[in-house]
PDB file of C-alpha atoms in Angstrom:
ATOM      1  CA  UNK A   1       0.000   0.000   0.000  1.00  0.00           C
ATOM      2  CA  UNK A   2       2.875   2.183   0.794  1.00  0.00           C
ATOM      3  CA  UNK A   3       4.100   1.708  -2.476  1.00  0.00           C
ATOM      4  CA  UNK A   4       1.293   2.372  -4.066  1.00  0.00           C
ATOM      5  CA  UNK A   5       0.526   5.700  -2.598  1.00  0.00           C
ATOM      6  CA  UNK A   6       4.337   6.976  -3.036  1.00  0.00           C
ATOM      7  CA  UNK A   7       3.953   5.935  -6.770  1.00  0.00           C
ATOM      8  CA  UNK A   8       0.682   7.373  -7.109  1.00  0.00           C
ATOM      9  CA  UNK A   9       2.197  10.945  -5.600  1.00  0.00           C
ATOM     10  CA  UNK A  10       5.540  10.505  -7.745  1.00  0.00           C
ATOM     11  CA  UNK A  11       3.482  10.136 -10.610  1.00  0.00           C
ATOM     12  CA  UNK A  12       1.174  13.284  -9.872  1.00  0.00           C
ATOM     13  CA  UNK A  13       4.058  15.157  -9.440  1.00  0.00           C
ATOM     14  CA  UNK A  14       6.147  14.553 -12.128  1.00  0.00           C
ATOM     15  CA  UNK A  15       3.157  14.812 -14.939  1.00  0.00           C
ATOM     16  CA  UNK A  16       2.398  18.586 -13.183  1.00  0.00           C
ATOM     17  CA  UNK A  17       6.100  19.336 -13.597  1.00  0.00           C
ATOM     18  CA  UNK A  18       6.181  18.729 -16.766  1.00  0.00           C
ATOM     19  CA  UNK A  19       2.775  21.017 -17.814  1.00  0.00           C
ATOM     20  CA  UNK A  20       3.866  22.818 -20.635  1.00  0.00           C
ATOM     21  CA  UNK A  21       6.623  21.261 -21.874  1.00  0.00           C
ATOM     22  CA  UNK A  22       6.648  20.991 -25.836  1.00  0.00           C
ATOM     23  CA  UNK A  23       8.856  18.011 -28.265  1.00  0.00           C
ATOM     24  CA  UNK A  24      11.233  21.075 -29.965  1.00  0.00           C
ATOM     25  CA  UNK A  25      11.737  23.177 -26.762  1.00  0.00           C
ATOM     26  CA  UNK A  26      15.570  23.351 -26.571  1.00  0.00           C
ATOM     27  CA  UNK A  27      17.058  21.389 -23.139  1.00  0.00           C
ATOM     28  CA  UNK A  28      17.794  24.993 -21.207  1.00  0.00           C
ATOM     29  CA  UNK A  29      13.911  25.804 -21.823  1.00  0.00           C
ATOM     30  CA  UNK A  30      12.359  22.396 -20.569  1.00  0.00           C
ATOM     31  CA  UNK A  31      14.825  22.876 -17.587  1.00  0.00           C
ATOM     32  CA  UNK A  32      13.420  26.219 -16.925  1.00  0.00           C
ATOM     33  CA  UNK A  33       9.570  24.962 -17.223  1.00  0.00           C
ATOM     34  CA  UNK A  34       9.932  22.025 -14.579  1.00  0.00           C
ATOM     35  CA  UNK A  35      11.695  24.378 -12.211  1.00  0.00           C
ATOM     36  CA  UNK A  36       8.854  27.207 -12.452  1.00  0.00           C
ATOM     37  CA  UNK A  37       6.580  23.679 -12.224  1.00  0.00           C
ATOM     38  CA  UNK A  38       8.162  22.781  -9.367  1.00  0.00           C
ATOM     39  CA  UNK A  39       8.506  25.682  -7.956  1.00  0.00           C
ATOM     40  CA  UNK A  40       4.577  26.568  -8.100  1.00  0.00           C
ATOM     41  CA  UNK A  41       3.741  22.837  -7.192  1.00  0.00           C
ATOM     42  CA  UNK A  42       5.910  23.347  -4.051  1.00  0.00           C
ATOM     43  CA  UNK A  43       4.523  26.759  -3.424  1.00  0.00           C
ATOM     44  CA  UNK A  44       1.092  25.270  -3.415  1.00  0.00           C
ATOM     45  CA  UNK A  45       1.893  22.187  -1.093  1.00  0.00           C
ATOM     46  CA  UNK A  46       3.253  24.567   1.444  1.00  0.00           C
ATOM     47  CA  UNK A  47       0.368  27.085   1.472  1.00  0.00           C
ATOM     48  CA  UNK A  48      -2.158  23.970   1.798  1.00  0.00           C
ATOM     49  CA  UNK A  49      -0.296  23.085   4.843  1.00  0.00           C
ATOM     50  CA  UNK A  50      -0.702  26.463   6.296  1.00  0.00           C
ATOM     51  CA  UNK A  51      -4.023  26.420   5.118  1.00  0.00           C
ATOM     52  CA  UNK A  52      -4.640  23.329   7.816  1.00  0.00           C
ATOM     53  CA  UNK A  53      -2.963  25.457  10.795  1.00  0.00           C
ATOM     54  CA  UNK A  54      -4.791  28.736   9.820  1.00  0.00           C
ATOM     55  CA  UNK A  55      -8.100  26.751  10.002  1.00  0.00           C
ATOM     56  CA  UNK A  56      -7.193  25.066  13.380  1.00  0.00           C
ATOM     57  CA  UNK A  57      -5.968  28.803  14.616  1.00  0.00           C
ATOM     58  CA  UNK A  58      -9.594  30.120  13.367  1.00  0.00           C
ATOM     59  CA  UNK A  59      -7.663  32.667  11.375  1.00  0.00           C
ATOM     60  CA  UNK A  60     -10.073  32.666   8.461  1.00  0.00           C
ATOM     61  CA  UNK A  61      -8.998  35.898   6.319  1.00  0.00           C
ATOM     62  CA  UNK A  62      -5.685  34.203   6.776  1.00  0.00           C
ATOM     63  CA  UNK A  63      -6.903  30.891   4.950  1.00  0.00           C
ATOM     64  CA  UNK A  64      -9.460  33.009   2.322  1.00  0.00           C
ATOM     65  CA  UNK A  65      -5.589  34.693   1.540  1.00  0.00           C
ATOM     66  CA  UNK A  66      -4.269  31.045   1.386  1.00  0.00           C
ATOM     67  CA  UNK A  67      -6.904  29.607  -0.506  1.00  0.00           C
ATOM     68  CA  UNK A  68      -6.729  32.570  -3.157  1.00  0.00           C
ATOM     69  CA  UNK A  69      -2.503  31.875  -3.167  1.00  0.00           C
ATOM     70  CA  UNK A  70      -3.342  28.220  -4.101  1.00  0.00           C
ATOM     71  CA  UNK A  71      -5.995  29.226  -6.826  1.00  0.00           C
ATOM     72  CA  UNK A  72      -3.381  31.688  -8.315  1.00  0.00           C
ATOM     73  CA  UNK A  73      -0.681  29.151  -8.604  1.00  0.00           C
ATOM     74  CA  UNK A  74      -2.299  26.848 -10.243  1.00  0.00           C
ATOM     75  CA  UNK A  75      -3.642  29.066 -12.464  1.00  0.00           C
ATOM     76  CA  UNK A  76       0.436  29.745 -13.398  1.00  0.00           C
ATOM     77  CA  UNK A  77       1.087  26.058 -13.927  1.00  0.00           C
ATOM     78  CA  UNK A  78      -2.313  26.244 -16.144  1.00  0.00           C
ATOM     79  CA  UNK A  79      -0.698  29.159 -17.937  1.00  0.00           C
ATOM     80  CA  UNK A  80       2.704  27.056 -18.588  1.00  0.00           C
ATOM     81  CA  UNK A  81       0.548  24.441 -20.067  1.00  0.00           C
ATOM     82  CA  UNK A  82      -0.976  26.380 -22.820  1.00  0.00           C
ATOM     83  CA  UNK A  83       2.618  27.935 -23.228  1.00  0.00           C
ATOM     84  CA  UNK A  84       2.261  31.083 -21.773  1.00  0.00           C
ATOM     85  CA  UNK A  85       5.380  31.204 -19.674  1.00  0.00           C
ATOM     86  CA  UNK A  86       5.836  35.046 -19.536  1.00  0.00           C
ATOM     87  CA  UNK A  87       2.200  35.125 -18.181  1.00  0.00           C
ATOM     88  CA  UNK A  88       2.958  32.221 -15.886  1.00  0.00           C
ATOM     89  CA  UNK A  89       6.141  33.737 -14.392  1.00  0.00           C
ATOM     90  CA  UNK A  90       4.826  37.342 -13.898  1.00  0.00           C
ATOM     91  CA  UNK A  91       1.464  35.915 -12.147  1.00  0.00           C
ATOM     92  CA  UNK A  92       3.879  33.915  -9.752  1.00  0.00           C
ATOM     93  CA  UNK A  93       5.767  37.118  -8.864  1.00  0.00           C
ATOM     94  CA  UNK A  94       2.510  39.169  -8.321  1.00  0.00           C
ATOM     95  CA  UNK A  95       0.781  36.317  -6.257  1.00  0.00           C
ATOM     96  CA  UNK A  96       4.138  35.575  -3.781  1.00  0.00           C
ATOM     97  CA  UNK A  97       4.610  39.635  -3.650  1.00  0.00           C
ATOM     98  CA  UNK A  98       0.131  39.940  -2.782  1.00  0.00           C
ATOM     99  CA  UNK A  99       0.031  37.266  -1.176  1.00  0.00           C
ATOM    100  CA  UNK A 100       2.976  38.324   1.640  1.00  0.00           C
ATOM    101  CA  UNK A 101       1.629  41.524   1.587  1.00  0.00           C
ATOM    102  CA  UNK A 102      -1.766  40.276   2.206  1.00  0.00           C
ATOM    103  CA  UNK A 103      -1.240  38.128   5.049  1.00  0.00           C
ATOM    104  CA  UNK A 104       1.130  41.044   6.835  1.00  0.00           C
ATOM    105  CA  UNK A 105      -2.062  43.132   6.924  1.00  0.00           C
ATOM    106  CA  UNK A 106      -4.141  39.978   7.642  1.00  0.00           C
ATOM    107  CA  UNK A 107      -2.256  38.835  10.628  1.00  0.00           C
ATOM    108  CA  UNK A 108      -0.120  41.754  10.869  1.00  0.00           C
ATOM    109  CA  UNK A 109       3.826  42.761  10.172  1.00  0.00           C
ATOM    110  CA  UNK A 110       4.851  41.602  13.964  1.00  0.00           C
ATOM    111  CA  UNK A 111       4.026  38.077  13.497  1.00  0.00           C
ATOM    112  CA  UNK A 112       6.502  37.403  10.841  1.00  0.00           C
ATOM    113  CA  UNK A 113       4.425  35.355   9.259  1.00  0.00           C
ATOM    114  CA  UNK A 114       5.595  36.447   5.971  1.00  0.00           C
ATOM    115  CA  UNK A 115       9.500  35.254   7.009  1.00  0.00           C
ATOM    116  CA  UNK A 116       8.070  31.111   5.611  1.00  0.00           C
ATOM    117  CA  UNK A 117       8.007  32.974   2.123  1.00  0.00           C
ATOM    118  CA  UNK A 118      11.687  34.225   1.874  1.00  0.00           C
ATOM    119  CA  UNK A 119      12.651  30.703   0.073  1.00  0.00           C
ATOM    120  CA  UNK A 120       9.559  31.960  -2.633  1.00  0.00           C
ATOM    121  CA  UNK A 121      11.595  35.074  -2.699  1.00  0.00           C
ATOM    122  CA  UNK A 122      14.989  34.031  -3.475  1.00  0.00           C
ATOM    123  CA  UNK A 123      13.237  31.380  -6.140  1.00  0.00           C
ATOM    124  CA  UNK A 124      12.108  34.599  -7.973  1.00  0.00           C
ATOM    125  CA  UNK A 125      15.430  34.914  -8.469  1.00  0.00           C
ATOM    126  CA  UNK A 126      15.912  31.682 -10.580  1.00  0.00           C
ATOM    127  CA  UNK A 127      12.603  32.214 -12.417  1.00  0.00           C
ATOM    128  CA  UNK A 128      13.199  35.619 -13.751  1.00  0.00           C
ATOM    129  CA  UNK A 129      15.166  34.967 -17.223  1.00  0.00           C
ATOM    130  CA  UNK A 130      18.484  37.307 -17.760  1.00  0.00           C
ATOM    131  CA  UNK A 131      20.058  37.809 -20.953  1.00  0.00           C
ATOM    132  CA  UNK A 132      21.360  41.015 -21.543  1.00  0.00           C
ATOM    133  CA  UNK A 133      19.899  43.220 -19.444  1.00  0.00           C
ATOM    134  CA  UNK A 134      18.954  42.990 -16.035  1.00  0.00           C
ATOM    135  CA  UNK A 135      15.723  45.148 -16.203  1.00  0.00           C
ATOM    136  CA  UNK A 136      12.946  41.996 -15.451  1.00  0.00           C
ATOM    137  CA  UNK A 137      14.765  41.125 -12.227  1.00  0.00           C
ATOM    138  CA  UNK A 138      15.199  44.860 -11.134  1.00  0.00           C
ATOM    139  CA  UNK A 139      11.160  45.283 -11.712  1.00  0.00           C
ATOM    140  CA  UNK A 140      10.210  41.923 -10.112  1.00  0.00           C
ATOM    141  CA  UNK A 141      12.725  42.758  -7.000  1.00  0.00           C
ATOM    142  CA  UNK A 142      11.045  46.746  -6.783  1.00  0.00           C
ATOM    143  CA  UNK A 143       7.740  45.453  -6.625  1.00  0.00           C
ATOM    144  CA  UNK A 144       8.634  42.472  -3.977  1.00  0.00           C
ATOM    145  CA  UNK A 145      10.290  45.625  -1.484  1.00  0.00           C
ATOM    146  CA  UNK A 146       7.168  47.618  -2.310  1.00  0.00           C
ATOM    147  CA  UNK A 147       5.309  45.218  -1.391  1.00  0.00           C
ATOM    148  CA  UNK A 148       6.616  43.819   2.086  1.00  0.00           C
TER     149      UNK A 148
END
């Protein structure tokens, strides 16, 4: 049975990681896909678990903000299937950089509560594509200090 379930998971989360991926995308592209995939799928898992504690803690704005989170990144792994991947990776910096923001005025800046999300942060980081200039990370790193 234990087998069973673990394959069942591996298998969900390997055919989500690769949503969007295409036969003639070049080997640095399908990297880049699975690690947004990933990224988003991980994203996801994490605020479902927080959406169990904020439930429990009868914070409900606090899961509503959750719950919205989780809608929004799947919608960017829905985007990355129908090969929008500019779409995908600017609604996954908008939803991390809301959704901190968000839950700061939901719960409030003293909790920290927005201090889980730094490893979202820094995966920004590896999302945002730079070739020659350096202008998409500067914009997505404005808006994430505007926003916390």
């Amino acid at each position: 049975m234990r087998k069973l379930t673990a394959g069942l998971l591996h298998t969900i989360w390997h055919s989500i990681s690769c949503a969007g991926i295409a036969p003639a995308m070049s080997d640095n592209e399908r990297r880049a896909v699975m690690l947004m995939n990933r990224i988003l799928l991980s994203a996801t898992l994490v605020n479902f678990a927080m959406l169990v504690i904020y439930f429990s803690a009868a914070l409900y704005l606090s899961a509503f903000v959750n719950v919205a989170a989780c809608f929004l990144f799947f919608l960017a792994i829905w985007f990355n299937h129908w090969h929008l991947y500019k779409s995908a990776r600017a609604l996954f910096v908008l939803t991390v950089n809301l959704f901190i923001a968000g839950l700061s005025v939901m719960e409030g800046a003293r909790t920290g509560a927005y201090m889980y999300y730094f490893p979202a942060l820094i995966a920004m980081a590896f999302l945002v594509r730079v070739y020659t200039s350096y202008r998409e990370l500067i914009v997505t790193y404005i808006f994430t200090i505007l926003c916390i």
